[in-house]
Amino acid sequence: MKANKQRFAMATVTTGFGRKKGNYGNQVAKGIGVGILTLGMYAPVPIKSSFSLFTIILDSERNEVVYYCRTLPIEKSPTDYIAVQKQYKTLFQGFMYE
């Protein structure tokens, strides 16, 4: 950052996954099978999709982290524009705007 004469840098990372219809159906069947085999003691619940956002803003002049925030994972597709937009608003709530 100093070599480029820039004081601030921001990095945002999205983590998550989405499933195809066939894959999700297989996971549901697997969960039912495991539930039957364990006599109901354990039954995994498949998640169709999920994502969360992380961001960090660095200050090279003061050598410190100015801002760090993450959103909690939500069960929406990481390609859903409206869901991503809401998560970004949550991510910067209170820092960039009220």
mmCIF file of N, CA, C and O in Angstrom:
data_model
loop_
_atom_site.group_PDB
_atom_site.id
_atom_site.type_symbol
_atom_site.label_atom_id
_atom_site.label_comp_id
_atom_site.label_asym_id
_atom_site.label_seq_id
_atom_site.Cartn_x
_atom_site.Cartn_y
_atom_site.Cartn_z
ATOM 1 N N MET A 1 0.820 -1.181 0.000
ATOM 2 C CA MET A 1 0.000 0.000 0.000
ATOM 3 C C MET A 1 0.871 1.254 0.000
ATOM 4 O O MET A 1 0.575 2.202 -0.715
ATOM 5 N N LYS A 2 1.929 1.228 0.794
ATOM 6 C CA LYS A 2 2.808 2.401 0.849
ATOM 7 C C LYS A 2 3.531 2.601 -0.473
ATOM 8 O O LYS A 2 3.764 3.720 -0.895
ATOM 9 N N ALA A 3 3.913 1.501 -1.128
ATOM 10 C CA ALA A 3 4.598 1.606 -2.411
ATOM 11 C C ALA A 3 3.710 2.260 -3.468
ATOM 12 O O ALA A 3 4.194 2.956 -4.348
ATOM 13 N N ASN A 4 2.420 2.040 -3.361
ATOM 14 C CA ASN A 4 1.464 2.647 -4.294
ATOM 15 C C ASN A 4 0.919 3.979 -3.787
ATOM 16 O O ASN A 4 0.018 4.545 -4.402
ATOM 17 N N LYS A 5 1.444 4.433 -2.645
ATOM 18 C CA LYS A 5 1.026 5.698 -2.029
ATOM 19 C C LYS A 5 -0.475 5.741 -1.768
ATOM 20 O O LYS A 5 -1.141 6.713 -2.039
ATOM 21 N N GLN A 6 -0.963 4.631 -1.217
ATOM 22 C CA GLN A 6 -2.364 4.563 -0.842
ATOM 23 C C GLN A 6 -2.452 4.326 0.661
ATOM 24 O O GLN A 6 -1.792 3.439 1.184
ATOM 25 N N ARG A 7 -3.279 5.115 1.323
ATOM 26 C CA ARG A 7 -3.383 5.011 2.768
ATOM 27 C C ARG A 7 -4.304 3.874 3.190
ATOM 28 O O ARG A 7 -4.009 3.146 4.126
ATOM 29 N N PHE A 8 -5.424 3.722 2.527
ATOM 30 C CA PHE A 8 -6.411 2.731 2.936
ATOM 31 C C PHE A 8 -6.545 1.621 1.903
ATOM 32 O O PHE A 8 -6.382 1.851 0.708
ATOM 33 N N ALA A 9 -6.864 0.443 2.391
ATOM 34 C CA ALA A 9 -7.172 -0.694 1.528
ATOM 35 C C ALA A 9 -8.354 -1.435 2.142
ATOM 36 O O ALA A 9 -8.481 -1.522 3.363
ATOM 37 N N MET A 10 -9.219 -1.930 1.278
ATOM 38 C CA MET A 10 -10.380 -2.674 1.751
ATOM 39 C C MET A 10 -10.432 -4.015 1.033
ATOM 40 O O MET A 10 -10.211 -4.092 -0.185
ATOM 41 N N ALA A 11 -10.698 -5.062 1.785
ATOM 42 C CA ALA A 11 -10.864 -6.393 1.214
ATOM 43 C C ALA A 11 -12.196 -6.954 1.691
ATOM 44 O O ALA A 11 -12.526 -6.860 2.872
ATOM 45 N N THR A 12 -12.951 -7.495 0.761
ATOM 46 C CA THR A 12 -14.225 -8.132 1.086
ATOM 47 C C THR A 12 -14.204 -9.540 0.517
ATOM 48 O O THR A 12 -13.824 -9.751 -0.625
ATOM 49 N N VAL A 13 -14.619 -10.499 1.341
ATOM 50 C CA VAL A 13 -14.619 -11.900 0.939
ATOM 51 C C VAL A 13 -16.017 -12.469 1.141
ATOM 52 O O VAL A 13 -16.653 -12.207 2.163
ATOM 53 N N THR A 14 -16.472 -13.232 0.170
ATOM 54 C CA THR A 14 -17.740 -13.943 0.279
ATOM 55 C C THR A 14 -17.435 -15.428 0.359
ATOM 56 O O THR A 14 -16.678 -15.953 -0.451
ATOM 57 N N THR A 15 -18.022 -16.091 1.338
ATOM 58 C CA THR A 15 -17.887 -17.537 1.442
ATOM 59 C C THR A 15 -19.276 -18.142 1.403
ATOM 60 O O THR A 15 -20.224 -17.568 1.933
ATOM 61 N N GLY A 16 -19.400 -19.273 0.768
ATOM 62 C CA GLY A 16 -20.697 -19.921 0.719
ATOM 63 C C GLY A 16 -20.757 -20.980 -0.353
ATOM 64 O O GLY A 16 -19.764 -21.281 -1.015
ATOM 65 N N PHE A 17 -21.941 -21.525 -0.531
ATOM 66 C CA PHE A 17 -22.141 -22.570 -1.529
ATOM 67 C C PHE A 17 -23.610 -22.631 -1.913
ATOM 68 O O PHE A 17 -24.477 -22.129 -1.211
ATOM 69 N N GLY A 18 -23.855 -23.226 -3.036
ATOM 70 C CA GLY A 18 -25.209 -23.508 -3.501
ATOM 71 C C GLY A 18 -25.236 -24.925 -4.054
ATOM 72 O O GLY A 18 -24.222 -25.440 -4.509
ATOM 73 N N ARG A 19 -26.374 -25.557 -3.997
ATOM 74 C CA ARG A 19 -26.491 -26.927 -4.494
ATOM 75 C C ARG A 19 -27.406 -26.972 -5.715
ATOM 76 O O ARG A 19 -28.344 -26.197 -5.823
ATOM 77 N N LYS A 20 -27.147 -27.925 -6.560
ATOM 78 C CA LYS A 20 -28.046 -28.211 -7.672
ATOM 79 C C LYS A 20 -29.211 -29.041 -7.129
ATOM 80 O O LYS A 20 -29.117 -29.645 -6.055
ATOM 81 N N LYS A 21 -30.296 -29.087 -7.873
ATOM 82 C CA LYS A 21 -31.472 -29.825 -7.416
ATOM 83 C C LYS A 21 -31.170 -31.286 -7.145
ATOM 84 O O LYS A 21 -31.575 -31.838 -6.136
ATOM 85 N N GLY A 22 -30.451 -31.953 -8.005
ATOM 86 C CA GLY A 22 -30.134 -33.360 -7.805
ATOM 87 C C GLY A 22 -29.284 -33.603 -6.574
ATOM 88 O O GLY A 22 -29.500 -34.550 -5.828
ATOM 89 N N ASN A 23 -28.321 -32.727 -6.333
ATOM 90 C CA ASN A 23 -27.440 -32.861 -5.183
ATOM 91 C C ASN A 23 -28.217 -32.670 -3.891
ATOM 92 O O ASN A 23 -28.012 -33.397 -2.918
ATOM 93 N N TYR A 24 -29.114 -31.691 -3.877
ATOM 94 C CA TYR A 24 -29.899 -31.433 -2.661
ATOM 95 C C TYR A 24 -30.820 -32.615 -2.356
ATOM 96 O O TYR A 24 -30.934 -33.039 -1.210
ATOM 97 N N GLY A 25 -31.436 -33.191 -3.384
ATOM 98 C CA GLY A 25 -32.300 -34.365 -3.190
ATOM 99 C C GLY A 25 -31.523 -35.543 -2.637
ATOM 100 O O GLY A 25 -32.020 -36.280 -1.765
ATOM 101 N N ASN A 26 -30.299 -35.738 -3.122
ATOM 102 C CA ASN A 26 -29.448 -36.818 -2.602
ATOM 103 C C ASN A 26 -29.116 -36.593 -1.136
ATOM 104 O O ASN A 26 -29.065 -37.544 -0.344
ATOM 105 N N GLN A 27 -28.873 -35.356 -0.751
ATOM 106 C CA GLN A 27 -28.546 -35.054 0.649
ATOM 107 C C GLN A 27 -29.756 -35.279 1.559
ATOM 108 O O GLN A 27 -29.611 -35.740 2.692
ATOM 109 N N VAL A 28 -30.949 -34.971 1.074
ATOM 110 C CA VAL A 28 -32.167 -35.227 1.848
ATOM 111 C C VAL A 28 -32.337 -36.732 2.049
ATOM 112 O O VAL A 28 -32.621 -37.196 3.161
ATOM 113 N N ALA A 29 -32.156 -37.503 0.981
ATOM 114 C CA ALA A 29 -32.267 -38.958 1.077
ATOM 115 C C ALA A 29 -31.217 -39.526 2.027
ATOM 116 O O ALA A 29 -31.505 -40.422 2.835
ATOM 117 N N LYS A 30 -30.016 -38.990 1.968
ATOM 118 C CA LYS A 30 -28.942 -39.436 2.864
ATOM 119 C C LYS A 30 -29.320 -39.149 4.318
ATOM 120 O O LYS A 30 -29.110 -39.978 5.203
ATOM 121 N N GLY A 31 -29.883 -37.972 4.574
ATOM 122 C CA GLY A 31 -30.307 -37.617 5.929
ATOM 123 C C GLY A 31 -31.380 -38.554 6.452
ATOM 124 O O GLY A 31 -31.353 -38.968 7.616
ATOM 125 N N ILE A 32 -32.330 -38.907 5.590
ATOM 126 C CA ILE A 32 -33.383 -39.846 5.994
ATOM 127 C C ILE A 32 -32.782 -41.211 6.284
ATOM 128 O O ILE A 32 -33.113 -41.856 7.290
ATOM 129 N N GLY A 33 -31.861 -41.659 5.408
ATOM 130 C CA GLY A 33 -31.204 -42.952 5.620
ATOM 131 C C GLY A 33 -30.423 -43.008 6.914
ATOM 132 O O GLY A 33 -30.511 -43.985 7.667
ATOM 133 N N VAL A 34 -29.671 -41.967 7.203
ATOM 134 C CA VAL A 34 -28.899 -41.928 8.456
ATOM 135 C C VAL A 34 -29.843 -41.909 9.645
ATOM 136 O O VAL A 34 -29.606 -42.564 10.670
ATOM 137 N N GLY A 35 -30.957 -41.180 9.528
ATOM 138 C CA GLY A 35 -31.938 -41.140 10.617
ATOM 139 C C GLY A 35 -32.531 -42.501 10.891
ATOM 140 O O GLY A 35 -32.723 -42.888 12.055
ATOM 141 N N ILE A 36 -32.821 -43.258 9.852
ATOM 142 C CA ILE A 36 -33.376 -44.611 10.026
ATOM 143 C C ILE A 36 -32.333 -45.541 10.623
ATOM 144 O O ILE A 36 -32.632 -46.311 11.552
ATOM 145 N N LEU A 37 -31.107 -45.493 10.119
ATOM 146 C CA LEU A 37 -30.049 -46.379 10.613
ATOM 147 C C LEU A 37 -29.682 -46.107 12.071
ATOM 148 O O LEU A 37 -29.279 -47.020 12.789
ATOM 149 N N THR A 38 -29.812 -44.869 12.520
ATOM 150 C CA THR A 38 -29.471 -44.542 13.912
ATOM 151 C C THR A 38 -30.716 -44.539 14.803
ATOM 152 O O THR A 38 -30.658 -44.087 15.938
ATOM 153 N N LEU A 39 -31.824 -45.053 14.273
ATOM 154 C CA LEU A 39 -33.101 -45.124 15.007
ATOM 155 C C LEU A 39 -33.535 -43.755 15.523
ATOM 156 O O LEU A 39 -34.061 -43.615 16.623
ATOM 157 N N GLY A 40 -33.279 -42.746 14.733
ATOM 158 C CA GLY A 40 -33.723 -41.398 15.082
ATOM 159 C C GLY A 40 -32.809 -40.648 16.034
ATOM 160 O O GLY A 40 -33.123 -39.529 16.436
ATOM 161 N N MET A 41 -31.696 -41.251 16.425
ATOM 162 C CA MET A 41 -30.784 -40.587 17.361
ATOM 163 C C MET A 41 -30.045 -39.432 16.687
ATOM 164 O O MET A 41 -29.673 -38.468 17.331
ATOM 165 N N TYR A 42 -29.824 -39.556 15.384
ATOM 166 C CA TYR A 42 -29.111 -38.515 14.647
ATOM 167 C C TYR A 42 -29.690 -38.440 13.236
ATOM 168 O O TYR A 42 -29.788 -39.459 12.551
ATOM 169 N N ALA A 43 -30.097 -37.249 12.857
ATOM 170 C CA ALA A 43 -30.625 -37.051 11.505
ATOM 171 C C ALA A 43 -30.102 -35.713 10.985
ATOM 172 O O ALA A 43 -30.591 -34.665 11.386
ATOM 173 N N PRO A 44 -29.090 -35.728 10.116
ATOM 174 C CA PRO A 44 -28.551 -34.470 9.597
ATOM 175 C C PRO A 44 -29.577 -33.760 8.707
ATOM 176 O O PRO A 44 -30.285 -34.389 7.930
ATOM 177 N N VAL A 45 -29.650 -32.455 8.865
ATOM 178 C CA VAL A 45 -30.550 -31.651 8.048
ATOM 179 C C VAL A 45 -29.713 -30.953 6.980
ATOM 180 O O VAL A 45 -28.846 -30.143 7.301
ATOM 181 N N PRO A 46 -29.948 -31.253 5.716
ATOM 182 C CA PRO A 46 -29.145 -30.637 4.657
ATOM 183 C C PRO A 46 -29.504 -29.161 4.472
ATOM 184 O O PRO A 46 -30.643 -28.748 4.685
ATOM 185 N N ILE A 47 -28.525 -28.393 4.085
ATOM 186 C CA ILE A 47 -28.719 -26.974 3.798
ATOM 187 C C ILE A 47 -28.618 -26.812 2.284
ATOM 188 O O ILE A 47 -27.662 -27.284 1.668
ATOM 189 N N LYS A 48 -29.623 -26.148 1.695
ATOM 190 C CA LYS A 48 -29.637 -26.003 0.244
ATOM 191 C C LYS A 48 -28.552 -25.038 -0.228
ATOM 192 O O LYS A 48 -27.871 -25.284 -1.212
ATOM 193 N N SER A 49 -28.403 -23.922 0.460
ATOM 194 C CA SER A 49 -27.358 -22.957 0.118
ATOM 195 C C SER A 49 -27.107 -22.054 1.308
ATOM 196 O O SER A 49 -27.944 -21.932 2.196
ATOM 197 N N SER A 50 -25.948 -21.418 1.311
ATOM 198 C CA SER A 50 -25.580 -20.553 2.428
ATOM 199 C C SER A 50 -24.436 -19.652 1.992
ATOM 200 O O SER A 50 -23.630 -20.029 1.144
ATOM 201 N N PHE A 51 -24.388 -18.440 2.571
ATOM 202 C CA PHE A 51 -23.237 -17.574 2.334
ATOM 203 C C PHE A 51 -23.135 -16.529 3.439
ATOM 204 O O PHE A 51 -24.085 -16.259 4.159
ATOM 205 N N SER A 52 -21.946 -15.972 3.577
ATOM 206 C CA SER A 52 -21.707 -14.870 4.501
ATOM 207 C C SER A 52 -20.607 -13.981 3.920
ATOM 208 O O SER A 52 -19.861 -14.392 3.037
ATOM 209 N N LEU A 53 -20.531 -12.759 4.419
ATOM 210 C CA LEU A 53 -19.562 -11.781 3.931
ATOM 211 C C LEU A 53 -18.610 -11.379 5.048
ATOM 212 O O LEU A 53 -19.005 -11.295 6.214
ATOM 213 N N PHE A 54 -17.369 -11.104 4.692
ATOM 214 C CA PHE A 54 -16.362 -10.599 5.607
ATOM 215 C C PHE A 54 -15.721 -9.380 4.950
ATOM 216 O O PHE A 54 -15.481 -9.396 3.749
ATOM 217 N N THR A 55 -15.423 -8.346 5.732
ATOM 218 C CA THR A 55 -14.703 -7.201 5.176
ATOM 219 C C THR A 55 -13.730 -6.649 6.205
ATOM 220 O O THR A 55 -13.948 -6.772 7.407
ATOM 221 N N ILE A 56 -12.661 -6.073 5.696
ATOM 222 C CA ILE A 56 -11.652 -5.447 6.552
ATOM 223 C C ILE A 56 -11.131 -4.209 5.823
ATOM 224 O O ILE A 56 -10.952 -4.225 4.610
ATOM 225 N N ILE A 57 -10.934 -3.131 6.579
ATOM 226 C CA ILE A 57 -10.344 -1.907 6.038
ATOM 227 C C ILE A 57 -9.071 -1.640 6.822
ATOM 228 O O ILE A 57 -9.090 -1.593 8.053
ATOM 229 N N LEU A 58 -7.946 -1.467 6.112
ATOM 230 C CA LEU A 58 -6.635 -1.268 6.723
ATOM 231 C C LEU A 58 -6.143 0.149 6.486
ATOM 232 O O LEU A 58 -6.381 0.733 5.432
ATOM 233 N N ASP A 59 -5.420 0.688 7.466
ATOM 234 C CA ASP A 59 -4.804 2.013 7.370
ATOM 235 C C ASP A 59 -3.290 1.822 7.380
ATOM 236 O O ASP A 59 -2.719 1.384 8.375
ATOM 237 N N SER A 60 -2.623 2.150 6.270
ATOM 238 C CA SER A 60 -1.173 1.926 6.184
ATOM 239 C C SER A 60 -0.387 3.002 6.928
ATOM 240 O O SER A 60 0.742 2.762 7.340
ATOM 241 N N GLU A 61 -0.965 4.167 7.090
ATOM 242 C CA GLU A 61 -0.259 5.242 7.792
ATOM 243 C C GLU A 61 -0.148 4.944 9.283
ATOM 244 O O GLU A 61 0.894 5.157 9.892
ATOM 245 N N ARG A 62 -1.219 4.432 9.862
ATOM 246 C CA ARG A 62 -1.230 4.126 11.304
ATOM 247 C C ARG A 62 -0.964 2.639 11.589
ATOM 248 O O ARG A 62 -0.905 2.239 12.750
ATOM 249 N N ASN A 63 -0.838 1.838 10.518
ATOM 250 C CA ASN A 63 -0.589 0.399 10.652
ATOM 251 C C ASN A 63 -1.592 -0.294 11.558
ATOM 252 O O ASN A 63 -1.222 -0.993 12.514
ATOM 253 N N GLU A 64 -2.867 -0.089 11.259
ATOM 254 C CA GLU A 64 -3.900 -0.715 12.069
ATOM 255 C C GLU A 64 -5.127 -1.043 11.229
ATOM 256 O O GLU A 64 -5.287 -0.550 10.110
ATOM 257 N N VAL A 65 -5.964 -1.870 11.813
ATOM 258 C CA VAL A 65 -7.233 -2.218 11.196
ATOM 259 C C VAL A 65 -8.237 -1.142 11.574
ATOM 260 O O VAL A 65 -8.457 -0.870 12.761
ATOM 261 N N VAL A 66 -8.821 -0.495 10.584
ATOM 262 C CA VAL A 66 -9.790 0.561 10.828
ATOM 263 C C VAL A 66 -11.170 -0.032 11.084
ATOM 264 O O VAL A 66 -11.915 0.419 11.949
ATOM 265 N N TYR A 67 -11.505 -1.074 10.310
ATOM 266 C CA TYR A 67 -12.843 -1.648 10.402
ATOM 267 C C TYR A 67 -12.781 -3.119 10.033
ATOM 268 O O TYR A 67 -12.106 -3.516 9.078
ATOM 269 N N TYR A 68 -13.498 -3.939 10.795
ATOM 270 C CA TYR A 68 -13.653 -5.353 10.479
ATOM 271 C C TYR A 68 -15.067 -5.748 10.846
ATOM 272 O O TYR A 68 -15.565 -5.387 11.906
ATOM 273 N N CYS A 69 -15.710 -6.478 9.964
ATOM 274 C CA CYS A 69 -17.064 -6.951 10.262
ATOM 275 C C CYS A 69 -17.347 -8.185 9.428
ATOM 276 O O CYS A 69 -16.758 -8.391 8.371
ATOM 277 N N ARG A 70 -18.260 -9.003 9.916
ATOM 278 C CA ARG A 70 -18.717 -10.166 9.165
ATOM 279 C C ARG A 70 -20.209 -10.299 9.373
ATOM 280 O O ARG A 70 -20.758 -9.815 10.357
ATOM 281 N N THR A 71 -20.850 -10.941 8.432
ATOM 282 C CA THR A 71 -22.274 -11.203 8.582
ATOM 283 C C THR A 71 -22.455 -12.661 8.968
ATOM 284 O O THR A 71 -21.620 -13.509 8.654
ATOM 285 N N LEU A 72 -23.530 -12.935 9.643
ATOM 286 C CA LEU A 72 -23.841 -14.312 9.986
ATOM 287 C C LEU A 72 -24.292 -15.041 8.719
ATOM 288 O O LEU A 72 -24.905 -14.438 7.842
ATOM 289 N N PRO A 73 -23.996 -16.322 8.628
ATOM 290 C CA PRO A 73 -24.415 -17.065 7.435
ATOM 291 C C PRO A 73 -25.946 -17.107 7.326
ATOM 292 O O PRO A 73 -26.637 -17.279 8.331
ATOM 293 N N ILE A 74 -26.448 -16.905 6.114
ATOM 294 C CA ILE A 74 -27.880 -17.033 5.874
ATOM 295 C C ILE A 74 -28.097 -18.116 4.832
ATOM 296 O O ILE A 74 -27.230 -18.394 4.007
ATOM 297 N N GLU A 75 -29.246 -18.753 4.883
ATOM 298 C CA GLU A 75 -29.551 -19.857 3.965
ATOM 299 C C GLU A 75 -30.183 -19.334 2.685
ATOM 300 O O GLU A 75 -31.334 -19.616 2.378
ATOM 301 N N LYS A 76 -29.416 -18.565 1.959
ATOM 302 C CA LYS A 76 -29.809 -18.040 0.656
ATOM 303 C C LYS A 76 -28.695 -18.357 -0.324
ATOM 304 O O LYS A 76 -27.553 -18.589 0.066
ATOM 305 N N SER A 77 -29.017 -18.323 -1.593
ATOM 306 C CA SER A 77 -28.019 -18.596 -2.624
ATOM 307 C C SER A 77 -27.006 -17.455 -2.702
ATOM 308 O O SER A 77 -27.385 -16.286 -2.641
ATOM 309 N N PRO A 78 -25.714 -17.752 -2.834
ATOM 310 C CA PRO A 78 -24.709 -16.697 -2.966
ATOM 311 C C PRO A 78 -24.811 -15.941 -4.284
ATOM 312 O O PRO A 78 -24.151 -14.933 -4.468
ATOM 313 N N THR A 79 -25.670 -16.385 -5.194
ATOM 314 C CA THR A 79 -25.883 -15.670 -6.451
ATOM 315 C C THR A 79 -27.183 -14.872 -6.444
ATOM 316 O O THR A 79 -27.522 -14.253 -7.450
ATOM 317 N N ASP A 80 -27.909 -14.882 -5.328
ATOM 318 C CA ASP A 80 -29.152 -14.120 -5.208
ATOM 319 C C ASP A 80 -28.817 -12.651 -4.957
ATOM 320 O O ASP A 80 -28.338 -12.282 -3.883
ATOM 321 N N TYR A 81 -29.065 -11.802 -5.956
ATOM 322 C CA TYR A 81 -28.679 -10.393 -5.909
ATOM 323 C C TYR A 81 -29.292 -9.663 -4.712
ATOM 324 O O TYR A 81 -28.601 -8.915 -4.019
ATOM 325 N N ILE A 82 -30.552 -9.874 -4.454
ATOM 326 C CA ILE A 82 -31.243 -9.182 -3.358
ATOM 327 C C ILE A 82 -30.655 -9.598 -2.005
ATOM 328 O O ILE A 82 -30.415 -8.754 -1.132
ATOM 329 N N ALA A 83 -30.397 -10.885 -1.829
ATOM 330 C CA ALA A 83 -29.828 -11.370 -0.566
ATOM 331 C C ALA A 83 -28.424 -10.808 -0.345
ATOM 332 O O ALA A 83 -28.084 -10.394 0.773
ATOM 333 N N VAL A 84 -27.605 -10.763 -1.389
ATOM 334 C CA VAL A 84 -26.251 -10.221 -1.276
ATOM 335 C C VAL A 84 -26.310 -8.735 -0.949
ATOM 336 O O VAL A 84 -25.565 -8.230 -0.100
ATOM 337 N N GLN A 85 -27.222 -8.017 -1.595
ATOM 338 C CA GLN A 85 -27.376 -6.586 -1.338
ATOM 339 C C GLN A 85 -27.762 -6.329 0.122
ATOM 340 O O GLN A 85 -27.206 -5.435 0.772
ATOM 341 N N LYS A 86 -28.669 -7.116 0.669
ATOM 342 C CA LYS A 86 -29.074 -6.967 2.074
ATOM 343 C C LYS A 86 -27.905 -7.259 3.013
ATOM 344 O O LYS A 86 -27.720 -6.577 4.020
ATOM 345 N N GLN A 87 -27.111 -8.277 2.672
ATOM 346 C CA GLN A 87 -25.960 -8.608 3.505
ATOM 347 C C GLN A 87 -24.923 -7.489 3.487
ATOM 348 O O GLN A 87 -24.305 -7.189 4.504
ATOM 349 N N TYR A 88 -24.713 -6.851 2.329
ATOM 350 C CA TYR A 88 -23.776 -5.723 2.258
ATOM 351 C C TYR A 88 -24.272 -4.555 3.101
ATOM 352 O O TYR A 88 -23.493 -3.888 3.769
ATOM 353 N N LYS A 89 -25.560 -4.300 3.077
ATOM 354 C CA LYS A 89 -26.116 -3.226 3.909
ATOM 355 C C LYS A 89 -25.893 -3.537 5.383
ATOM 356 O O LYS A 89 -25.536 -2.660 6.163
ATOM 357 N N THR A 90 -26.098 -4.786 5.767
ATOM 358 C CA THR A 90 -25.857 -5.210 7.152
ATOM 359 C C THR A 90 -24.380 -5.082 7.508
ATOM 360 O O THR A 90 -24.034 -4.671 8.608
ATOM 361 N N LEU A 91 -23.513 -5.411 6.574
ATOM 362 C CA LEU A 91 -22.075 -5.402 6.784
ATOM 363 C C LEU A 91 -21.558 -4.005 7.143
ATOM 364 O O LEU A 91 -20.729 -3.846 8.028
ATOM 365 N N PHE A 92 -22.066 -2.978 6.469
ATOM 366 C CA PHE A 92 -21.585 -1.610 6.690
ATOM 367 C C PHE A 92 -22.526 -0.757 7.531
ATOM 368 O O PHE A 92 -22.322 0.443 7.659
ATOM 369 N N GLN A 93 -23.557 -1.373 8.108
ATOM 370 C CA GLN A 93 -24.494 -0.653 8.967
ATOM 371 C C GLN A 93 -23.752 -0.086 10.183
ATOM 372 O O GLN A 93 -23.039 -0.778 10.867
ATOM 373 N N GLY A 94 -23.895 1.214 10.399
ATOM 374 C CA GLY A 94 -23.263 1.851 11.537
ATOM 375 C C GLY A 94 -21.863 2.376 11.252
ATOM 376 O O GLY A 94 -21.327 3.163 12.018
ATOM 377 N N PHE A 95 -21.239 1.944 10.164
ATOM 378 C CA PHE A 95 -19.906 2.439 9.830
ATOM 379 C C PHE A 95 -19.985 3.470 8.715
ATOM 380 O O PHE A 95 -19.451 4.566 8.842
ATOM 381 N N MET A 96 -20.654 3.122 7.620
ATOM 382 C CA MET A 96 -20.767 4.043 6.501
ATOM 383 C C MET A 96 -22.069 4.838 6.528
ATOM 384 O O MET A 96 -22.137 5.924 6.019
ATOM 385 N N TYR A 97 -23.119 4.242 7.098
ATOM 386 C CA TYR A 97 -24.414 4.908 7.174
ATOM 387 C C TYR A 97 -25.202 4.332 8.336
ATOM 388 O O TYR A 97 -24.891 3.276 8.846
ATOM 389 N N GLU A 98 -26.236 5.034 8.715
ATOM 390 C CA GLU A 98 -27.072 4.608 9.864
ATOM 391 C C GLU A 98 -27.969 3.466 9.508
ATOM 392 O O GLU A 98 -28.530 3.255 8.569
#
